[in-house]
Tab-separated table of C-alpha atoms in Angstrom:
chain	number	residue	atom	x	y	z
C	9	MET	CA	71.278	-27.899	100.812
C	10	LYS	CA	71.763	-29.448	97.388
C	11	ARG	CA	72.649	-32.780	99.029
C	12	LEU	CA	69.423	-32.648	101.110
C	13	LEU	CA	67.300	-32.046	98.019
C	14	SER	CA	69.028	-34.905	96.237
C	15	VAL	CA	68.321	-37.259	99.143
C	16	LEU	CA	64.615	-36.283	99.254
C	17	LEU	CA	64.271	-36.738	95.499
C	18	ALA	CA	65.884	-40.182	95.656
C	19	ALA	CA	63.596	-41.209	98.534
C	20	GLY	CA	60.553	-40.137	96.568
C	21	LEU	CA	61.610	-42.103	93.533
C	22	LEU	CA	62.283	-45.153	95.711
C	23	PHE	CA	59.134	-45.250	97.843
C	24	GLY	CA	56.639	-43.749	95.374
C	25	PRO	CA	56.028	-46.927	93.346
C	26	VAL	CA	55.850	-48.972	96.553
C	27	ALA	CA	53.054	-46.757	97.924
C	28	VAL	CA	51.117	-46.948	94.670
C	29	ALA	CA	51.432	-50.707	94.547
C	30	GLY	CA	50.307	-50.977	98.167
C	31	ALA	CA	47.215	-48.911	97.446
C	32	GLN	CA	46.335	-51.129	94.508
C	33	ASP	CA	46.805	-54.284	96.598
C	34	GLY	CA	44.400	-53.044	99.273
C	35	GLN	CA	46.926	-51.438	101.618
C	36	GLY	CA	45.159	-48.040	101.213
C	37	PRO	CA	41.638	-48.867	102.468
C	38	VAL	CA	40.624	-45.391	103.600
C	39	GLU	CA	38.988	-44.251	100.380
C	40	ASN	CA	37.557	-47.681	99.528
C	41	ASP	CA	36.150	-48.187	103.003
C	42	ALA	CA	34.523	-44.753	102.950
C	43	ALA	CA	32.906	-45.456	99.598
C	44	GLU	CA	31.702	-48.892	100.720
C	45	THR	CA	30.322	-47.459	103.965
C	46	GLU	CA	28.411	-44.743	102.100
C	47	ALA	CA	27.005	-47.256	99.618
C	48	ALA	CA	25.949	-49.604	102.410
C	49	ALA	CA	24.289	-46.800	104.327
C	50	THR	CA	22.379	-45.763	101.260
C	51	ALA	CA	21.306	-49.310	100.528
C	52	GLU	CA	20.214	-49.998	104.079
C	53	ASP	CA	18.491	-46.658	104.679
C	54	PRO	CA	15.339	-46.242	102.532
C	55	ALA	CA	14.939	-42.655	103.715
C	56	ALA	CA	18.335	-41.734	102.277
C	57	GLU	CA	17.412	-43.371	98.989
C	58	VAL	CA	14.139	-41.449	98.829
C	59	ALA	CA	15.953	-38.223	99.685
C	60	GLU	CA	18.406	-38.787	96.846
C	61	GLU	CA	15.561	-39.501	94.446
C	62	GLY	CA	13.687	-36.404	95.603
C	63	HIS	CA	16.778	-34.269	95.146
C	64	ALA	CA	17.270	-35.611	91.639
C	65	GLU	CA	13.677	-34.824	90.736
C	66	THR	CA	13.576	-31.316	92.173
C	67	PRO	CA	11.747	-29.198	89.580
C	68	HIS	CA	13.106	-25.891	88.411
C	69	TYR	CA	10.691	-23.077	87.689
C	70	PRO	CA	9.394	-22.025	85.337
C	71	LEU	CA	8.683	-25.473	83.986
C	72	GLU	CA	8.494	-23.984	80.483
C	73	HIS	CA	10.562	-21.001	79.395
C	74	PRO	CA	8.770	-18.142	77.628
C	75	GLU	CA	8.945	-17.786	73.891
C	76	GLU	CA	10.989	-14.891	72.532
C	77	LEU	CA	8.497	-12.684	70.687
C	78	ASP	CA	8.870	-9.776	68.278
C	79	TRP	CA	8.192	-6.351	69.762
C	80	THR	CA	8.216	-3.004	68.009
C	81	PHE	CA	10.281	-1.457	70.810
C	82	ALA	CA	13.009	-4.122	70.641
C	83	GLY	CA	16.490	-3.462	69.299
C	84	PRO	CA	18.461	-0.233	68.953
C	85	PHE	CA	15.922	1.269	66.524
C	86	GLY	CA	12.764	0.207	68.366
C	87	HIS	CA	9.682	2.396	68.602
C	88	TRP	CA	6.400	2.375	70.465
C	89	ASP	CA	3.268	1.166	68.706
C	90	LEU	CA	0.842	3.752	70.085
C	91	ALA	CA	-2.215	1.779	68.931
C	92	GLN	CA	-0.947	-1.260	70.832
C	93	LEU	CA	-0.250	0.804	73.945
C	94	GLN	CA	-3.765	2.244	73.854
C	95	ARG	CA	-5.200	-1.255	73.575
C	96	GLY	CA	-2.985	-2.331	76.466
C	97	LEU	CA	-4.343	0.496	78.581
C	98	LYS	CA	-7.855	-0.701	77.761
C	99	VAL	CA	-6.972	-4.268	78.803
C	100	TYR	CA	-5.487	-3.015	82.046
C	101	THR	CA	-8.439	-0.806	82.986
C	102	GLU	CA	-11.089	-3.402	82.094
C	103	ALA	CA	-9.410	-6.658	83.208
C	104	CYS	CA	-6.405	-5.998	85.433
C	105	SER	CA	-7.083	-2.861	87.465
C	106	VAL	CA	-9.644	-4.719	89.600
C	107	CYS	CA	-6.754	-6.348	91.479
C	108	HIS	CA	-3.483	-4.751	90.342
C	109	SER	CA	-2.366	-1.203	91.048
C	110	MET	CA	-0.036	1.159	89.186
C	111	ASN	CA	1.010	3.386	92.047
C	112	LEU	CA	3.990	4.950	90.260
C	113	VAL	CA	2.291	5.983	87.004
C	114	SER	CA	0.674	9.409	86.683
C	115	MET	CA	-2.352	9.701	84.458
C	116	ARG	CA	-0.924	12.810	82.791
C	117	SER	CA	1.720	10.587	81.184
C	118	LEU	CA	-1.040	9.067	79.028
C	119	ALA	CA	-0.534	12.036	76.745
C	120	ASP	CA	2.537	10.166	75.468
C	121	LEU	CA	0.212	7.479	74.112
C	122	GLY	CA	-1.367	9.893	71.669
C	123	TYR	CA	-4.251	11.148	73.807
C	124	SER	CA	-5.170	14.808	73.835
C	125	GLU	CA	-5.244	16.894	76.996
C	126	GLU	CA	-9.044	16.767	77.051
C	127	GLN	CA	-9.038	12.991	76.718
C	128	VAL	CA	-6.560	12.628	79.574
C	129	GLN	CA	-8.685	14.870	81.787
C	130	ALA	CA	-11.814	12.884	80.954
C	131	PHE	CA	-10.006	9.618	81.677
C	132	ALA	CA	-8.753	10.853	85.051
C	133	ALA	CA	-12.184	12.176	86.019
C	134	GLN	CA	-13.592	8.638	85.855
C	135	TYR	CA	-11.805	7.815	89.119
C	136	GLN	CA	-12.584	8.952	92.632
C	137	VAL	CA	-9.413	9.928	94.473
C	138	GLN	CA	-9.114	10.390	98.220
C	139	ASP	CA	-7.799	13.802	99.187
C	140	GLY	CA	-7.562	16.003	102.209
C	141	PRO	CA	-7.765	16.729	104.983
C	142	ASP	CA	-10.186	19.610	104.469
C	143	ALA	CA	-10.697	22.583	106.764
C	144	SER	CA	-12.448	20.375	109.313
C	145	GLY	CA	-9.687	17.764	109.263
C	146	GLU	CA	-11.691	15.162	107.334
C	147	MET	CA	-10.561	13.210	104.282
C	148	PHE	CA	-12.800	13.469	101.233
C	149	GLU	CA	-13.049	12.083	97.724
C	150	ARG	CA	-12.922	14.066	94.515
C	151	PRO	CA	-12.749	13.328	90.773
C	152	GLY	CA	-9.269	12.485	89.583
C	153	THR	CA	-7.053	14.932	87.724
C	154	PRO	CA	-4.185	14.260	85.282
C	155	SER	CA	-1.658	14.956	88.047
C	156	ASP	CA	-3.001	12.032	90.093
C	157	ARG	CA	-1.561	8.563	89.861
C	158	PHE	CA	-3.621	5.536	88.984
C	159	PRO	CA	-5.692	4.799	92.104
C	160	ALA	CA	-5.114	1.445	93.780
C	161	PRO	CA	-8.040	-1.008	93.904
C	162	PHE	CA	-7.452	-1.685	97.625
C	163	PRO	CA	-6.740	0.768	100.450
C	164	ASN	CA	-3.779	-1.250	101.798
C	165	PRO	CA	-1.895	-4.540	101.214
C	166	GLU	CA	-3.782	-6.262	104.030
C	167	ALA	CA	-7.109	-5.587	102.339
C	168	ALA	CA	-5.666	-6.790	99.027
C	169	ALA	CA	-4.486	-10.051	100.614
C	170	ALA	CA	-7.828	-10.598	102.339
C	171	ALA	CA	-9.644	-10.267	99.019
C	172	ASN	CA	-7.285	-12.588	97.127
C	173	ASN	CA	-6.907	-15.678	99.333
C	174	GLY	CA	-3.927	-14.253	101.196
C	175	ALA	CA	-1.914	-13.251	98.106
C	176	VAL	CA	-1.201	-9.575	97.452
C	177	PRO	CA	-1.455	-8.814	93.698
C	178	PRO	CA	1.805	-7.188	92.569
C	179	ASP	CA	1.912	-3.585	91.439
C	180	PHE	CA	2.150	-3.208	87.664
C	181	SER	CA	4.279	-0.056	87.593
C	182	LEU	CA	7.684	-1.760	87.223
C	183	LEU	CA	6.682	-5.384	86.771
C	184	ALA	CA	7.838	-5.617	83.151
C	185	LYS	CA	11.383	-4.736	84.265
C	186	ALA	CA	11.325	-6.573	87.589
C	187	ARG	CA	10.103	-10.018	86.481
C	188	ALA	CA	12.079	-12.056	83.981
C	189	VAL	CA	13.399	-15.575	83.485
C	190	GLU	CA	17.162	-16.066	83.594
C	191	ARG	CA	18.364	-17.115	80.161
C	192	GLY	CA	21.604	-18.737	81.327
C	193	PHE	CA	24.962	-19.148	79.664
C	194	PRO	CA	25.826	-18.495	76.861
C	195	THR	CA	22.527	-16.850	75.901
C	196	PHE	CA	22.982	-13.873	78.193
C	197	VAL	CA	26.354	-13.190	76.520
C	198	PHE	CA	24.653	-12.946	73.126
C	199	ASP	CA	22.034	-10.636	74.669
C	200	ILE	CA	24.774	-8.037	75.196
C	201	PHE	CA	25.259	-7.756	71.448
C	202	THR	CA	21.630	-8.221	70.396
C	203	GLN	CA	20.458	-5.789	73.116
C	204	TYR	CA	17.741	-8.187	74.212
C	205	GLN	CA	15.799	-6.432	76.982
C	206	GLU	CA	12.353	-7.947	76.488
C	207	ALA	CA	12.590	-10.852	78.938
C	208	GLY	CA	9.975	-9.217	81.158
C	209	VAL	CA	7.315	-8.770	78.491
C	210	ASP	CA	8.013	-12.232	77.078
C	211	TYR	CA	7.446	-13.671	80.549
C	212	ILE	CA	4.228	-11.686	81.099
C	213	HIS	CA	2.826	-12.835	77.757
C	214	ALA	CA	3.767	-16.456	78.458
C	215	LEU	CA	2.198	-16.317	81.905
C	216	LEU	CA	-1.091	-14.842	80.691
C	217	THR	CA	-1.413	-17.336	77.838
C	218	GLY	CA	0.062	-20.380	79.565
C	219	TYR	CA	-2.761	-21.526	81.857
C	220	GLU	CA	-3.706	-25.187	81.521
C	221	ASP	CA	-6.882	-26.880	82.691
C	222	GLU	CA	-5.201	-29.742	84.527
C	223	ALA	CA	-1.753	-30.341	85.924
C	224	PRO	CA	0.137	-33.302	84.424
C	225	ALA	CA	0.640	-36.481	86.383
C	226	GLY	CA	3.177	-36.190	89.162
C	227	ILE	CA	2.619	-32.480	89.820
C	228	GLU	CA	0.487	-31.556	92.800
C	229	ILE	CA	-0.961	-28.083	93.210
C	230	GLN	CA	-2.587	-26.486	96.215
C	231	PRO	CA	-6.382	-26.162	96.308
C	232	GLY	CA	-7.531	-22.791	95.040
C	233	THR	CA	-4.525	-22.343	92.743
C	234	TYR	CA	-4.265	-22.626	88.959
C	235	TYR	CA	-1.671	-24.633	87.082
C	236	ASN	CA	0.635	-22.585	84.874
C	237	PRO	CA	3.990	-24.039	83.748
C	238	HIS	CA	5.283	-20.553	82.905
C	239	TYR	CA	4.987	-19.249	86.478
C	240	ILE	CA	8.420	-18.365	87.787
C	241	ALA	CA	7.801	-19.260	91.446
C	242	GLY	CA	6.017	-22.607	91.291
C	243	PRO	CA	3.711	-24.868	89.291
C	244	ALA	CA	0.577	-22.869	90.119
C	245	LEU	CA	-0.473	-19.427	91.261
C	246	ALA	CA	-3.454	-17.950	93.055
C	247	MET	CA	-4.544	-15.725	90.154
C	248	PRO	CA	-7.159	-17.363	87.933
C	249	PRO	CA	-6.881	-16.884	84.155
C	250	PRO	CA	-7.644	-13.171	83.799
C	251	LEU	CA	-8.262	-13.122	80.038
C	252	SER	CA	-10.561	-14.893	77.628
C	253	ASP	CA	-11.417	-14.481	73.970
C	254	ASP	CA	-13.809	-11.626	73.120
C	255	GLN	CA	-13.627	-10.390	76.696
C	256	ILE	CA	-12.610	-6.840	75.706
C	257	GLU	CA	-13.917	-5.032	72.650
C	258	TYR	CA	-11.371	-3.441	70.335
C	259	THR	CA	-12.485	-0.635	68.054
C	260	ASP	CA	-9.473	-0.681	65.719
C	261	GLY	CA	-10.057	-4.136	64.255
C	262	ALA	CA	-7.306	-5.914	66.235
C	263	PRO	CA	-7.959	-9.595	67.056
C	264	GLN	CA	-9.924	-10.052	70.260
C	265	THR	CA	-7.980	-13.088	71.448
C	266	VAL	CA	-6.113	-13.976	74.616
C	267	ASP	CA	-2.823	-13.857	72.723
C	268	GLN	CA	-3.477	-10.318	71.459
C	269	TYR	CA	-4.735	-9.116	74.841
C	270	ALA	CA	-1.580	-10.484	76.485
C	271	ARG	CA	0.696	-8.842	73.912
C	272	ASP	CA	-1.024	-5.488	74.285
C	273	VAL	CA	-1.062	-5.344	78.080
C	274	ALA	CA	2.553	-6.577	78.239
C	275	ALA	CA	3.641	-3.780	75.879
C	276	PHE	CA	1.690	-1.266	77.965
C	277	MET	CA	3.395	-2.503	81.117
C	278	MET	CA	6.789	-2.137	79.424
C	279	TRP	CA	5.947	1.460	78.592
C	280	ALA	CA	4.804	2.067	82.174
C	281	ALA	CA	8.060	0.631	83.534
C	282	GLU	CA	10.300	2.616	81.160
C	283	PRO	CA	8.358	5.325	79.304
C	284	HIS	CA	11.557	6.893	77.919
C	285	LEU	CA	12.874	3.659	76.450
C	286	VAL	CA	12.797	4.821	72.834
C	287	GLU	CA	14.380	8.183	73.639
C	288	ARG	CA	17.127	6.438	75.618
C	289	LYS	CA	17.966	4.179	72.704
C	290	ALA	CA	18.006	7.081	70.244
C	291	THR	CA	20.305	9.081	72.516
C	292	GLY	CA	22.611	6.112	72.996
C	293	PHE	CA	22.865	5.572	69.241
C	294	VAL	CA	23.840	9.212	68.686
C	295	VAL	CA	26.409	8.990	71.496
C	296	MET	CA	27.985	5.880	69.963
C	297	ILE	CA	28.300	7.595	66.572
C	298	PHE	CA	29.891	10.616	68.236
C	299	LEU	CA	32.400	8.451	70.099
C	300	VAL	CA	33.418	6.640	66.906
C	301	ILE	CA	33.919	9.909	65.005
C	302	PHE	CA	35.747	11.454	67.954
C	303	ALA	CA	38.081	8.445	68.206
C	304	VAL	CA	38.944	8.689	64.492
C	305	MET	CA	39.613	12.425	64.791
C	306	MET	CA	41.868	11.927	67.806
C	307	PHE	CA	43.818	9.241	65.958
C	308	LEU	CA	44.350	11.558	62.967
C	309	VAL	CA	45.364	14.445	65.210
C	310	LYS	CA	47.819	12.225	67.034
C	311	ARG	CA	49.442	11.145	63.769
C	312	ARG	CA	49.547	14.755	62.537
C	313	VAL	CA	51.168	16.127	65.706
C	314	TRP	CA	53.700	13.346	66.206
C	315	ALA	CA	54.386	12.486	62.585
C	316	ASN	CA	57.779	14.282	62.437
C	317	THR	CA	58.827	13.470	65.983
C	318	PRO	CA	61.599	10.847	66.165
C	319	HIS	CA	60.879	7.878	68.423
């Protein structure tokens, strides 16, 4: 066996340089011929050249990444700004609820925004909610109650699509947690330590404030759509700019600008998607402190119990 291995090793040392020299002198034409054939095919075929150019110029959406903003609920010690959430509710009811629903949010939860029970009841009574059937088997409408959820603006998705050029407006209940732009490596690694969880609200704010009047040269958009480089699914979307300056009146002196409207409604949508966010962070902080203290105590107990035990 050792003799066989010696023979194979000697043969490799003998013929290896010969094979390399042959390849350099043109005796190994397989790779070179394949490369030349591919280059010739590309040069002779204009369609292949156009395809390669189109592949190289494939855009990636969004065209512009959202800016990372400061939010009161960010970080391990974040808290809700109740005044901002109330303004966000006002923006939603006056500008967004015409098209977008919040099917998973109960109106009684508005008490967490600082409203009294009477105010919540008065707010719910503004809506007409379908109920029933009654004793005769017919559906009927009644004033809303705090136990009802926000009523949808359309009876079904088909009606919503028919009223919006074939596009169904997304539900706002979980949108702030469901829509976000991937931050890529290594940013998402740093997010683990900074506890960055505001990608959704940053994206919503960027989308609402990122509309542009005209698309730049080289970008074609479909008729009836509106160019927005912050849109995550394409260069344009079917929703027209929903906000404008001085569109909604604030009574607390906050700026009545598109930027402020977008911040407020994005914060409100974050609260709707995770209303117990602040409580979760507070509980997690207490748990981490407990685990650290418990680990130190267990280490001291271990040293105390096994201190006089020979190893």
